[in-house]
């Protein structure tokens, strides 16, 4: 399959290096255009109608996110390429999108392209991009939706509908307000890092709790949280003070 692609990056060396890697390791990628700023990127996308963008987040004046905002319909896949950008990566992870950190790791590049190729072949609606743009537009002031990839689909769930999460080997089980359970193909640690700023606390190696749903602290068995759905969540000894501090701040 020939994947028509555009590279968008404000550094010419980065564009050249990525082209070399793609030529060497990803022969199915055809670069139809490159761009070094948002305005020329928007023009190139409209002119060439690519299958895939390699999109830098941080560019002068306008960001990679501003490029996406210019399109009412996103009918191409995106692999974000960026130096570390905490807010940008947070937004990308919330939407279960692929990103690569500079300098680019070849194995990660090949994996990201394979995922993009599968999405292009199945012509899936790019709901993850819609979720990303909603997150960016809200400026983290509204309750965001988080993308939860399951074996069958990607679900988009409001963060404040999640009561708690439980580790299940390399999967995470989400418990929602409506009683639904969703088994997600990512580890609890990934969600612990992602949801920390949204009032979630890791009480135990296997448990992540939304503090809004805590009813009381039970003193039994060294400490547990009783949630509004009557679930008891254990608190590990090493996390006890951390959980107490988090609850005090949430009150």
JSON list of C-alpha atoms in Angstrom, two decimals:
[
{"chain": "A", "resi": 1, "resn": "UNK", "atom": "CA", "xyz": [0.00, 0.00, 0.00]},
{"chain": "A", "resi": 2, "resn": "UNK", "atom": "CA", "xyz": [1.28, 3.46, -0.96]},
{"chain": "A", "resi": 3, "resn": "UNK", "atom": "CA", "xyz": [0.67, 6.00, 1.85]},
{"chain": "A", "resi": 4, "resn": "UNK", "atom": "CA", "xyz": [0.78, 9.59, 0.62]},
{"chain": "A", "resi": 5, "resn": "UNK", "atom": "CA", "xyz": [2.27, 11.68, 3.41]},
{"chain": "A", "resi": 6, "resn": "UNK", "atom": "CA", "xyz": [3.26, 15.23, 4.37]},
{"chain": "A", "resi": 7, "resn": "UNK", "atom": "CA", "xyz": [5.98, 16.14, 6.87]},
{"chain": "A", "resi": 8, "resn": "UNK", "atom": "CA", "xyz": [5.35, 19.33, 8.88]},
{"chain": "A", "resi": 9, "resn": "UNK", "atom": "CA", "xyz": [8.23, 20.60, 11.01]},
{"chain": "A", "resi": 10, "resn": "UNK", "atom": "CA", "xyz": [9.83, 24.02, 11.47]},
{"chain": "A", "resi": 11, "resn": "UNK", "atom": "CA", "xyz": [13.37, 22.56, 11.42]},
{"chain": "A", "resi": 12, "resn": "UNK", "atom": "CA", "xyz": [14.71, 21.56, 7.95]},
{"chain": "A", "resi": 13, "resn": "UNK", "atom": "CA", "xyz": [17.17, 19.11, 9.52]},
{"chain": "A", "resi": 14, "resn": "UNK", "atom": "CA", "xyz": [14.29, 17.29, 11.22]},
{"chain": "A", "resi": 15, "resn": "UNK", "atom": "CA", "xyz": [12.44, 17.01, 7.91]},
{"chain": "A", "resi": 16, "resn": "UNK", "atom": "CA", "xyz": [15.54, 15.69, 6.16]},
{"chain": "A", "resi": 17, "resn": "UNK", "atom": "CA", "xyz": [16.31, 13.16, 8.92]},
{"chain": "A", "resi": 18, "resn": "UNK", "atom": "CA", "xyz": [12.75, 11.83, 8.92]},
{"chain": "A", "resi": 19, "resn": "UNK", "atom": "CA", "xyz": [12.79, 11.50, 5.13]},
{"chain": "A", "resi": 20, "resn": "UNK", "atom": "CA", "xyz": [15.99, 9.44, 5.37]},
{"chain": "A", "resi": 21, "resn": "UNK", "atom": "CA", "xyz": [14.44, 7.12, 7.98]},
{"chain": "A", "resi": 22, "resn": "UNK", "atom": "CA", "xyz": [11.25, 6.70, 5.94]},
{"chain": "A", "resi": 23, "resn": "UNK", "atom": "CA", "xyz": [13.15, 5.96, 2.73]},
{"chain": "A", "resi": 24, "resn": "UNK", "atom": "CA", "xyz": [15.26, 3.36, 4.51]},
{"chain": "A", "resi": 25, "resn": "UNK", "atom": "CA", "xyz": [12.72, 1.63, 6.75]},
{"chain": "A", "resi": 26, "resn": "UNK", "atom": "CA", "xyz": [9.22, 2.50, 5.48]},
{"chain": "A", "resi": 27, "resn": "UNK", "atom": "CA", "xyz": [9.12, 2.15, 1.66]},
{"chain": "A", "resi": 28, "resn": "UNK", "atom": "CA", "xyz": [5.30, 2.32, 1.61]},
{"chain": "A", "resi": 29, "resn": "UNK", "atom": "CA", "xyz": [5.50, 6.01, 2.60]},
{"chain": "A", "resi": 30, "resn": "UNK", "atom": "CA", "xyz": [5.57, 8.53, -0.25]},
{"chain": "A", "resi": 31, "resn": "UNK", "atom": "CA", "xyz": [6.30, 12.12, 0.80]},
{"chain": "A", "resi": 32, "resn": "UNK", "atom": "CA", "xyz": [4.16, 14.35, -1.43]},
{"chain": "A", "resi": 33, "resn": "UNK", "atom": "CA", "xyz": [5.05, 17.63, 0.34]},
{"chain": "A", "resi": 34, "resn": "UNK", "atom": "CA", "xyz": [6.83, 19.19, 3.30]},
{"chain": "A", "resi": 35, "resn": "UNK", "atom": "CA", "xyz": [6.01, 22.35, 5.25]},
{"chain": "A", "resi": 36, "resn": "UNK", "atom": "CA", "xyz": [7.83, 24.44, 7.85]},
{"chain": "A", "resi": 37, "resn": "UNK", "atom": "CA", "xyz": [4.95, 26.46, 9.29]},
{"chain": "A", "resi": 38, "resn": "UNK", "atom": "CA", "xyz": [1.23, 26.12, 9.91]},
{"chain": "A", "resi": 39, "resn": "UNK", "atom": "CA", "xyz": [0.00, 28.23, 6.98]},
{"chain": "A", "resi": 40, "resn": "UNK", "atom": "CA", "xyz": [2.07, 26.39, 4.37]},
{"chain": "A", "resi": 41, "resn": "UNK", "atom": "CA", "xyz": [1.05, 23.10, 6.00]},
{"chain": "A", "resi": 42, "resn": "UNK", "atom": "CA", "xyz": [-2.65, 23.94, 5.65]},
{"chain": "A", "resi": 43, "resn": "UNK", "atom": "CA", "xyz": [-2.13, 24.84, 2.00]},
{"chain": "A", "resi": 44, "resn": "UNK", "atom": "CA", "xyz": [-0.19, 21.62, 1.34]},
{"chain": "A", "resi": 45, "resn": "UNK", "atom": "CA", "xyz": [-2.88, 19.46, 2.96]},
{"chain": "A", "resi": 46, "resn": "UNK", "atom": "CA", "xyz": [-5.60, 21.10, 0.86]},
{"chain": "A", "resi": 47, "resn": "UNK", "atom": "CA", "xyz": [-3.55, 20.72, -2.32]},
{"chain": "A", "resi": 48, "resn": "UNK", "atom": "CA", "xyz": [-2.41, 17.11, -1.86]},
{"chain": "A", "resi": 49, "resn": "UNK", "atom": "CA", "xyz": [-5.15, 15.46, 0.25]},
{"chain": "A", "resi": 50, "resn": "UNK", "atom": "CA", "xyz": [-2.66, 13.17, 2.06]},
{"chain": "A", "resi": 51, "resn": "UNK", "atom": "CA", "xyz": [-3.36, 9.89, 3.84]},
{"chain": "A", "resi": 52, "resn": "UNK", "atom": "CA", "xyz": [-0.98, 10.68, 6.71]},
{"chain": "A", "resi": 53, "resn": "UNK", "atom": "CA", "xyz": [0.66, 13.68, 8.40]},
{"chain": "A", "resi": 54, "resn": "UNK", "atom": "CA", "xyz": [3.90, 13.66, 10.36]},
{"chain": "A", "resi": 55, "resn": "UNK", "atom": "CA", "xyz": [3.07, 16.72, 12.44]},
{"chain": "A", "resi": 56, "resn": "UNK", "atom": "CA", "xyz": [5.30, 18.68, 14.79]},
{"chain": "A", "resi": 57, "resn": "UNK", "atom": "CA", "xyz": [3.39, 20.25, 17.70]},
{"chain": "A", "resi": 58, "resn": "UNK", "atom": "CA", "xyz": [5.67, 23.17, 18.49]},
{"chain": "A", "resi": 59, "resn": "UNK", "atom": "CA", "xyz": [6.17, 25.63, 15.65]},
{"chain": "A", "resi": 60, "resn": "UNK", "atom": "CA", "xyz": [6.61, 29.42, 15.62]},
{"chain": "A", "resi": 61, "resn": "UNK", "atom": "CA", "xyz": [3.45, 31.58, 15.73]},
{"chain": "A", "resi": 62, "resn": "UNK", "atom": "CA", "xyz": [1.00, 28.70, 15.19]},
{"chain": "A", "resi": 63, "resn": "UNK", "atom": "CA", "xyz": [1.22, 25.13, 16.53]},
{"chain": "A", "resi": 64, "resn": "UNK", "atom": "CA", "xyz": [0.51, 21.79, 14.97]},
{"chain": "A", "resi": 65, "resn": "UNK", "atom": "CA", "xyz": [-2.85, 21.86, 16.73]},
{"chain": "A", "resi": 66, "resn": "UNK", "atom": "CA", "xyz": [-3.67, 25.09, 14.87]},
{"chain": "A", "resi": 67, "resn": "UNK", "atom": "CA", "xyz": [-3.11, 23.22, 11.61]},
{"chain": "A", "resi": 68, "resn": "UNK", "atom": "CA", "xyz": [-5.79, 20.70, 12.58]},
{"chain": "A", "resi": 69, "resn": "UNK", "atom": "CA", "xyz": [-8.23, 23.40, 13.68]},
{"chain": "A", "resi": 70, "resn": "UNK", "atom": "CA", "xyz": [-8.25, 24.71, 10.09]},
{"chain": "A", "resi": 71, "resn": "UNK", "atom": "CA", "xyz": [-10.16, 21.63, 8.88]},
{"chain": "A", "resi": 72, "resn": "UNK", "atom": "CA", "xyz": [-13.83, 20.98, 9.57]},
{"chain": "A", "resi": 73, "resn": "UNK", "atom": "CA", "xyz": [-13.34, 17.31, 8.68]},
{"chain": "A", "resi": 74, "resn": "UNK", "atom": "CA", "xyz": [-10.14, 15.36, 9.41]},
{"chain": "A", "resi": 75, "resn": "UNK", "atom": "CA", "xyz": [-9.92, 12.63, 6.75]},
{"chain": "A", "resi": 76, "resn": "UNK", "atom": "CA", "xyz": [-6.23, 11.79, 7.25]},
{"chain": "A", "resi": 77, "resn": "UNK", "atom": "CA", "xyz": [-4.24, 10.04, 9.96]},
{"chain": "A", "resi": 78, "resn": "UNK", "atom": "CA", "xyz": [-1.67, 11.82, 12.10]},
{"chain": "A", "resi": 79, "resn": "UNK", "atom": "CA", "xyz": [1.57, 10.85, 13.81]},
{"chain": "A", "resi": 80, "resn": "UNK", "atom": "CA", "xyz": [2.66, 13.68, 16.10]},
{"chain": "A", "resi": 81, "resn": "UNK", "atom": "CA", "xyz": [6.39, 14.30, 16.35]},
{"chain": "A", "resi": 82, "resn": "UNK", "atom": "CA", "xyz": [7.60, 16.53, 19.14]},
{"chain": "A", "resi": 83, "resn": "UNK", "atom": "CA", "xyz": [10.21, 17.41, 21.66]},
{"chain": "A", "resi": 84, "resn": "UNK", "atom": "CA", "xyz": [8.80, 16.95, 25.16]},
{"chain": "A", "resi": 85, "resn": "UNK", "atom": "CA", "xyz": [5.72, 19.13, 25.59]},
{"chain": "A", "resi": 86, "resn": "UNK", "atom": "CA", "xyz": [3.76, 18.26, 28.73]},
{"chain": "A", "resi": 87, "resn": "UNK", "atom": "CA", "xyz": [0.42, 19.80, 27.76]},
{"chain": "A", "resi": 88, "resn": "UNK", "atom": "CA", "xyz": [0.63, 18.64, 24.15]},
{"chain": "A", "resi": 89, "resn": "UNK", "atom": "CA", "xyz": [1.48, 15.06, 25.07]},
{"chain": "A", "resi": 90, "resn": "UNK", "atom": "CA", "xyz": [-1.25, 15.05, 27.74]},
{"chain": "A", "resi": 91, "resn": "UNK", "atom": "CA", "xyz": [-3.80, 16.05, 25.10]},
{"chain": "A", "resi": 92, "resn": "UNK", "atom": "CA", "xyz": [-2.53, 13.41, 22.66]},
{"chain": "A", "resi": 93, "resn": "UNK", "atom": "CA", "xyz": [-2.61, 10.64, 25.27]},
{"chain": "A", "resi": 94, "resn": "UNK", "atom": "CA", "xyz": [-6.15, 11.61, 26.33]},
{"chain": "A", "resi": 95, "resn": "UNK", "atom": "CA", "xyz": [-7.21, 10.93, 22.75]},
{"chain": "A", "resi": 96, "resn": "UNK", "atom": "CA", "xyz": [-5.22, 7.68, 22.31]},
{"chain": "A", "resi": 97, "resn": "UNK", "atom": "CA", "xyz": [-3.21, 9.09, 19.39]},
{"chain": "A", "resi": 98, "resn": "UNK", "atom": "CA", "xyz": [0.32, 8.17, 18.39]},
{"chain": "A", "resi": 99, "resn": "UNK", "atom": "CA", "xyz": [3.27, 10.46, 18.99]},
{"chain": "A", "resi": 100, "resn": "UNK", "atom": "CA", "xyz": [7.03, 10.15, 18.63]},
{"chain": "A", "resi": 101, "resn": "UNK", "atom": "CA", "xyz": [9.59, 12.01, 20.70]},
{"chain": "A", "resi": 102, "resn": "UNK", "atom": "CA", "xyz": [12.64, 13.55, 19.06]},
{"chain": "A", "resi": 103, "resn": "UNK", "atom": "CA", "xyz": [15.10, 12.05, 18.32]},
{"chain": "A", "resi": 104, "resn": "UNK", "atom": "CA", "xyz": [12.91, 9.48, 16.59]},
{"chain": "A", "resi": 105, "resn": "UNK", "atom": "CA", "xyz": [13.23, 5.83, 17.57]},
{"chain": "A", "resi": 106, "resn": "UNK", "atom": "CA", "xyz": [13.08, 3.65, 14.44]},
{"chain": "A", "resi": 107, "resn": "UNK", "atom": "CA", "xyz": [11.10, 0.82, 16.06]},
{"chain": "A", "resi": 108, "resn": "UNK", "atom": "CA", "xyz": [8.51, 3.27, 17.40]},
{"chain": "A", "resi": 109, "resn": "UNK", "atom": "CA", "xyz": [8.29, 4.95, 13.98]},
{"chain": "A", "resi": 110, "resn": "UNK", "atom": "CA", "xyz": [7.60, 1.64, 12.22]},
{"chain": "A", "resi": 111, "resn": "UNK", "atom": "CA", "xyz": [4.98, 0.67, 14.83]},
{"chain": "A", "resi": 112, "resn": "UNK", "atom": "CA", "xyz": [3.19, 4.04, 14.53]},
{"chain": "A", "resi": 113, "resn": "UNK", "atom": "CA", "xyz": [3.10, 3.79, 10.73]},
{"chain": "A", "resi": 114, "resn": "UNK", "atom": "CA", "xyz": [1.70, 0.25, 10.91]},
{"chain": "A", "resi": 115, "resn": "UNK", "atom": "CA", "xyz": [-1.12, 1.48, 13.17]},
{"chain": "A", "resi": 116, "resn": "UNK", "atom": "CA", "xyz": [-1.82, 4.38, 10.80]},
{"chain": "A", "resi": 117, "resn": "UNK", "atom": "CA", "xyz": [-1.82, 2.02, 7.80]},
{"chain": "A", "resi": 118, "resn": "UNK", "atom": "CA", "xyz": [-4.45, -0.22, 9.41]},
{"chain": "A", "resi": 119, "resn": "UNK", "atom": "CA", "xyz": [-6.67, 2.78, 10.14]},
{"chain": "A", "resi": 120, "resn": "UNK", "atom": "CA", "xyz": [-6.30, 4.06, 6.58]},
{"chain": "A", "resi": 121, "resn": "UNK", "atom": "CA", "xyz": [-7.22, 0.65, 5.16]},
{"chain": "A", "resi": 122, "resn": "UNK", "atom": "CA", "xyz": [-10.37, 0.40, 7.27]},
{"chain": "A", "resi": 123, "resn": "UNK", "atom": "CA", "xyz": [-11.24, 4.09, 6.66]},
{"chain": "A", "resi": 124, "resn": "UNK", "atom": "CA", "xyz": [-12.26, 4.57, 10.27]},
{"chain": "A", "resi": 125, "resn": "UNK", "atom": "CA", "xyz": [-13.73, 7.92, 11.27]},
{"chain": "A", "resi": 126, "resn": "UNK", "atom": "CA", "xyz": [-11.01, 9.85, 13.06]},
{"chain": "A", "resi": 127, "resn": "UNK", "atom": "CA", "xyz": [-12.91, 10.38, 16.32]},
{"chain": "A", "resi": 128, "resn": "UNK", "atom": "CA", "xyz": [-9.64, 10.55, 18.23]},
{"chain": "A", "resi": 129, "resn": "UNK", "atom": "CA", "xyz": [-8.72, 13.77, 16.44]},
{"chain": "A", "resi": 130, "resn": "UNK", "atom": "CA", "xyz": [-12.15, 15.23, 17.22]},
{"chain": "A", "resi": 131, "resn": "UNK", "atom": "CA", "xyz": [-11.57, 14.38, 20.88]},
{"chain": "A", "resi": 132, "resn": "UNK", "atom": "CA", "xyz": [-8.11, 15.97, 20.77]},
{"chain": "A", "resi": 133, "resn": "UNK", "atom": "CA", "xyz": [-9.47, 19.22, 19.31]},
{"chain": "A", "resi": 134, "resn": "UNK", "atom": "CA", "xyz": [-12.21, 19.37, 21.95]},
{"chain": "A", "resi": 135, "resn": "UNK", "atom": "CA", "xyz": [-9.55, 18.95, 24.65]},
{"chain": "A", "resi": 136, "resn": "UNK", "atom": "CA", "xyz": [-7.38, 21.70, 23.13]},
{"chain": "A", "resi": 137, "resn": "UNK", "atom": "CA", "xyz": [-10.35, 24.03, 22.62]},
{"chain": "A", "resi": 138, "resn": "UNK", "atom": "CA", "xyz": [-11.44, 23.70, 26.25]},
{"chain": "A", "resi": 139, "resn": "UNK", "atom": "CA", "xyz": [-7.93, 24.62, 27.45]},
{"chain": "A", "resi": 140, "resn": "UNK", "atom": "CA", "xyz": [-8.34, 21.98, 30.18]},
{"chain": "A", "resi": 141, "resn": "UNK", "atom": "CA", "xyz": [-11.03, 24.18, 31.79]},
{"chain": "A", "resi": 142, "resn": "UNK", "atom": "CA", "xyz": [-13.86, 21.76, 31.11]},
{"chain": "A", "resi": 143, "resn": "UNK", "atom": "CA", "xyz": [-14.22, 18.10, 32.07]},
{"chain": "A", "resi": 144, "resn": "UNK", "atom": "CA", "xyz": [-12.55, 16.27, 29.18]},
{"chain": "A", "resi": 145, "resn": "UNK", "atom": "CA", "xyz": [-13.35, 12.96, 27.57]},
{"chain": "A", "resi": 146, "resn": "UNK", "atom": "CA", "xyz": [-10.67, 10.29, 27.64]},
{"chain": "A", "resi": 147, "resn": "UNK", "atom": "CA", "xyz": [-10.19, 7.71, 24.88]},
{"chain": "A", "resi": 148, "resn": "UNK", "atom": "CA", "xyz": [-10.30, 4.12, 26.18]},
{"chain": "A", "resi": 149, "resn": "UNK", "atom": "CA", "xyz": [-9.00, 1.60, 23.61]},
{"chain": "A", "resi": 150, "resn": "UNK", "atom": "CA", "xyz": [-10.61, -1.83, 23.99]},
{"chain": "A", "resi": 151, "resn": "UNK", "atom": "CA", "xyz": [-10.10, -4.91, 21.83]},
{"chain": "A", "resi": 152, "resn": "UNK", "atom": "CA", "xyz": [-13.17, -4.00, 19.76]},
{"chain": "A", "resi": 153, "resn": "UNK", "atom": "CA", "xyz": [-13.24, -0.19, 19.65]},
{"chain": "A", "resi": 154, "resn": "UNK", "atom": "CA", "xyz": [-12.14, 3.10, 21.19]},
{"chain": "A", "resi": 155, "resn": "UNK", "atom": "CA", "xyz": [-14.63, 4.44, 23.73]},
{"chain": "A", "resi": 156, "resn": "UNK", "atom": "CA", "xyz": [-14.77, 8.12, 24.67]},
{"chain": "A", "resi": 157, "resn": "UNK", "atom": "CA", "xyz": [-15.76, 8.60, 28.31]},
{"chain": "A", "resi": 158, "resn": "UNK", "atom": "CA", "xyz": [-16.10, 11.74, 30.41]},
{"chain": "A", "resi": 159, "resn": "UNK", "atom": "CA", "xyz": [-13.46, 11.71, 33.12]},
{"chain": "A", "resi": 160, "resn": "UNK", "atom": "CA", "xyz": [-16.02, 12.59, 35.80]},
{"chain": "A", "resi": 161, "resn": "UNK", "atom": "CA", "xyz": [-18.03, 9.45, 34.91]},
{"chain": "A", "resi": 162, "resn": "UNK", "atom": "CA", "xyz": [-15.15, 7.19, 36.01]},
{"chain": "A", "resi": 163, "resn": "UNK", "atom": "CA", "xyz": [-15.49, 5.96, 39.61]},
{"chain": "A", "resi": 164, "resn": "UNK", "atom": "CA", "xyz": [-12.32, 3.91, 39.84]},
{"chain": "A", "resi": 165, "resn": "UNK", "atom": "CA", "xyz": [-9.88, 1.79, 37.82]},
{"chain": "A", "resi": 166, "resn": "UNK", "atom": "CA", "xyz": [-8.38, -1.57, 38.64]},
{"chain": "A", "resi": 167, "resn": "UNK", "atom": "CA", "xyz": [-5.26, -3.23, 37.23]},
{"chain": "A", "resi": 168, "resn": "UNK", "atom": "CA", "xyz": [-5.75, -6.53, 35.41]},
{"chain": "A", "resi": 169, "resn": "UNK", "atom": "CA", "xyz": [-2.30, -7.72, 34.27]},
{"chain": "A", "resi": 170, "resn": "UNK", "atom": "CA", "xyz": [-1.45, -5.45, 31.32]},
{"chain": "A", "resi": 171, "resn": "UNK", "atom": "CA", "xyz": [-5.06, -4.26, 31.08]},
{"chain": "A", "resi": 172, "resn": "UNK", "atom": "CA", "xyz": [-7.09, -1.79, 33.14]},
{"chain": "A", "resi": 173, "resn": "UNK", "atom": "CA", "xyz": [-10.73, -2.27, 34.17]},
{"chain": "A", "resi": 174, "resn": "UNK", "atom": "CA", "xyz": [-12.73, 0.98, 34.31]},
{"chain": "A", "resi": 175, "resn": "UNK", "atom": "CA", "xyz": [-15.83, 1.22, 36.52]},
{"chain": "A", "resi": 176, "resn": "UNK", "atom": "CA", "xyz": [-18.32, 3.90, 35.41]},
{"chain": "A", "resi": 177, "resn": "UNK", "atom": "CA", "xyz": [-21.14, 5.73, 37.18]},
{"chain": "A", "resi": 178, "resn": "UNK", "atom": "CA", "xyz": [-23.79, 3.94, 35.12]},
{"chain": "A", "resi": 179, "resn": "UNK", "atom": "CA", "xyz": [-22.53, 0.53, 36.33]},
{"chain": "A", "resi": 180, "resn": "UNK", "atom": "CA", "xyz": [-20.70, -0.27, 33.10]},
{"chain": "A", "resi": 181, "resn": "UNK", "atom": "CA", "xyz": [-17.25, -1.87, 33.14]},
{"chain": "A", "resi": 182, "resn": "UNK", "atom": "CA", "xyz": [-14.73, -1.31, 30.33]},
{"chain": "A", "resi": 183, "resn": "UNK", "atom": "CA", "xyz": [-11.59, -3.43, 29.91]},
{"chain": "A", "resi": 184, "resn": "UNK", "atom": "CA", "xyz": [-8.89, -1.26, 28.34]},
{"chain": "A", "resi": 185, "resn": "UNK", "atom": "CA", "xyz": [-5.73, -2.39, 26.55]},
{"chain": "A", "resi": 186, "resn": "UNK", "atom": "CA", "xyz": [-3.31, -0.26, 28.60]},
{"chain": "A", "resi": 187, "resn": "UNK", "atom": "CA", "xyz": [-1.68, -0.53, 32.01]},
{"chain": "A", "resi": 188, "resn": "UNK", "atom": "CA", "xyz": [-2.95, 1.20, 35.12]},
{"chain": "A", "resi": 189, "resn": "UNK", "atom": "CA", "xyz": [0.28, 3.20, 35.38]},
{"chain": "A", "resi": 190, "resn": "UNK", "atom": "CA", "xyz": [-0.45, 4.98, 32.10]},
{"chain": "A", "resi": 191, "resn": "UNK", "atom": "CA", "xyz": [-3.82, 6.13, 33.40]},
{"chain": "A", "resi": 192, "resn": "UNK", "atom": "CA", "xyz": [-2.45, 6.97, 36.83]},
{"chain": "A", "resi": 193, "resn": "UNK", "atom": "CA", "xyz": [-0.06, 9.46, 35.24]},
{"chain": "A", "resi": 194, "resn": "UNK", "atom": "CA", "xyz": [-2.69, 10.77, 32.86]},
{"chain": "A", "resi": 195, "resn": "UNK", "atom": "CA", "xyz": [-5.51, 11.28, 35.39]},
{"chain": "A", "resi": 196, "resn": "UNK", "atom": "CA", "xyz": [-3.46, 12.62, 38.30]},
{"chain": "A", "resi": 197, "resn": "UNK", "atom": "CA", "xyz": [-4.41, 16.22, 37.51]},
{"chain": "A", "resi": 198, "resn": "UNK", "atom": "CA", "xyz": [-8.11, 15.28, 37.39]},
{"chain": "A", "resi": 199, "resn": "UNK", "atom": "CA", "xyz": [-8.52, 14.34, 41.07]},
{"chain": "A", "resi": 200, "resn": "UNK", "atom": "CA", "xyz": [-7.51, 10.68, 40.76]},
{"chain": "A", "resi": 201, "resn": "UNK", "atom": "CA", "xyz": [-5.23, 9.04, 43.32]},
{"chain": "A", "resi": 202, "resn": "UNK", "atom": "CA", "xyz": [-3.32, 5.75, 43.22]},
{"chain": "A", "resi": 203, "resn": "UNK", "atom": "CA", "xyz": [-4.34, 4.13, 46.52]},
{"chain": "A", "resi": 204, "resn": "UNK", "atom": "CA", "xyz": [-2.68, 0.81, 45.85]},
{"chain": "A", "resi": 205, "resn": "UNK", "atom": "CA", "xyz": [-0.60, -0.92, 43.19]},
{"chain": "A", "resi": 206, "resn": "UNK", "atom": "CA", "xyz": [-3.83, -2.23, 41.64]},
{"chain": "A", "resi": 207, "resn": "UNK", "atom": "CA", "xyz": [-6.25, 0.65, 42.26]},
{"chain": "A", "resi": 208, "resn": "UNK", "atom": "CA", "xyz": [-6.83, 4.19, 40.99]},
{"chain": "A", "resi": 209, "resn": "UNK", "atom": "CA", "xyz": [-9.71, 6.18, 42.51]},
{"chain": "A", "resi": 210, "resn": "UNK", "atom": "CA", "xyz": [-11.65, 9.29, 41.51]},
{"chain": "A", "resi": 211, "resn": "UNK", "atom": "CA", "xyz": [-11.72, 11.26, 44.79]},
{"chain": "A", "resi": 212, "resn": "UNK", "atom": "CA", "xyz": [-15.14, 12.71, 43.92]},
{"chain": "A", "resi": 213, "resn": "UNK", "atom": "CA", "xyz": [-16.63, 9.27, 44.58]},
{"chain": "A", "resi": 214, "resn": "UNK", "atom": "CA", "xyz": [-15.08, 8.65, 48.00]},
{"chain": "A", "resi": 215, "resn": "UNK", "atom": "CA", "xyz": [-17.70, 8.28, 50.77]},
{"chain": "A", "resi": 216, "resn": "UNK", "atom": "CA", "xyz": [-15.47, 7.54, 53.75]},
{"chain": "A", "resi": 217, "resn": "UNK", "atom": "CA", "xyz": [-12.17, 6.23, 55.06]},
{"chain": "A", "resi": 218, "resn": "UNK", "atom": "CA", "xyz": [-12.54, 2.82, 56.69]},
{"chain": "A", "resi": 219, "resn": "UNK", "atom": "CA", "xyz": [-10.03, 1.93, 59.39]},
{"chain": "A", "resi": 220, "resn": "UNK", "atom": "CA", "xyz": [-10.37, -1.82, 58.85]},
{"chain": "A", "resi": 221, "resn": "UNK", "atom": "CA", "xyz": [-7.45, -3.87, 57.51]},
{"chain": "A", "resi": 222, "resn": "UNK", "atom": "CA", "xyz": [-5.04, -0.96, 57.78]},
{"chain": "A", "resi": 223, "resn": "UNK", "atom": "CA", "xyz": [-7.24, 1.40, 55.78]},
{"chain": "A", "resi": 224, "resn": "UNK", "atom": "CA", "xyz": [-9.66, 1.35, 52.86]},
{"chain": "A", "resi": 225, "resn": "UNK", "atom": "CA", "xyz": [-11.84, 3.80, 50.95]},
{"chain": "A", "resi": 226, "resn": "UNK", "atom": "CA", "xyz": [-15.59, 3.24, 50.75]},
{"chain": "A", "resi": 227, "resn": "UNK", "atom": "CA", "xyz": [-16.86, 4.59, 47.44]},
{"chain": "A", "resi": 228, "resn": "UNK", "atom": "CA", "xyz": [-20.33, 5.86, 46.58]},
{"chain": "A", "resi": 229, "resn": "UNK", "atom": "CA", "xyz": [-21.09, 2.59, 44.74]},
{"chain": "A", "resi": 230, "resn": "UNK", "atom": "CA", "xyz": [-20.31, 0.68, 47.99]},
{"chain": "A", "resi": 231, "resn": "UNK", "atom": "CA", "xyz": [-17.00, -0.63, 46.64]},
{"chain": "A", "resi": 232, "resn": "UNK", "atom": "CA", "xyz": [-14.17, -0.94, 49.16]},
{"chain": "A", "resi": 233, "resn": "UNK", "atom": "CA", "xyz": [-10.76, 0.04, 47.78]},
{"chain": "A", "resi": 234, "resn": "UNK", "atom": "CA", "xyz": [-7.63, -0.97, 49.74]},
{"chain": "A", "resi": 235, "resn": "UNK", "atom": "CA", "xyz": [-4.96, 1.59, 50.65]},
{"chain": "A", "resi": 236, "resn": "UNK", "atom": "CA", "xyz": [-1.39, 0.35, 50.70]},
{"chain": "A", "resi": 237, "resn": "UNK", "atom": "CA", "xyz": [0.80, 1.32, 53.64]},
{"chain": "A", "resi": 238, "resn": "UNK", "atom": "CA", "xyz": [3.19, 3.34, 51.49]},
{"chain": "A", "resi": 239, "resn": "UNK", "atom": "CA", "xyz": [0.34, 5.33, 49.91]},
{"chain": "A", "resi": 240, "resn": "UNK", "atom": "CA", "xyz": [-1.56, 6.08, 53.14]},
{"chain": "A", "resi": 241, "resn": "UNK", "atom": "CA", "xyz": [-0.25, 9.61, 53.75]},
{"chain": "A", "resi": 242, "resn": "UNK", "atom": "CA", "xyz": [-0.46, 10.45, 50.06]},
{"chain": "A", "resi": 243, "resn": "UNK", "atom": "CA", "xyz": [-4.14, 9.46, 50.00]},
{"chain": "A", "resi": 244, "resn": "UNK", "atom": "CA", "xyz": [-4.87, 11.43, 53.19]},
{"chain": "A", "resi": 245, "resn": "UNK", "atom": "CA", "xyz": [-3.27, 14.55, 51.74]},
{"chain": "A", "resi": 246, "resn": "UNK", "atom": "CA", "xyz": [-5.17, 14.16, 48.47]},
{"chain": "A", "resi": 247, "resn": "UNK", "atom": "CA", "xyz": [-8.50, 13.75, 50.30]},
{"chain": "A", "resi": 248, "resn": "UNK", "atom": "CA", "xyz": [-7.85, 16.84, 52.43]},
{"chain": "A", "resi": 249, "resn": "UNK", "atom": "CA", "xyz": [-7.10, 18.91, 49.34]},
{"chain": "A", "resi": 250, "resn": "UNK", "atom": "CA", "xyz": [-10.22, 17.59, 47.57]},
{"chain": "A", "resi": 251, "resn": "UNK", "atom": "CA", "xyz": [-12.54, 18.61, 50.43]}
]
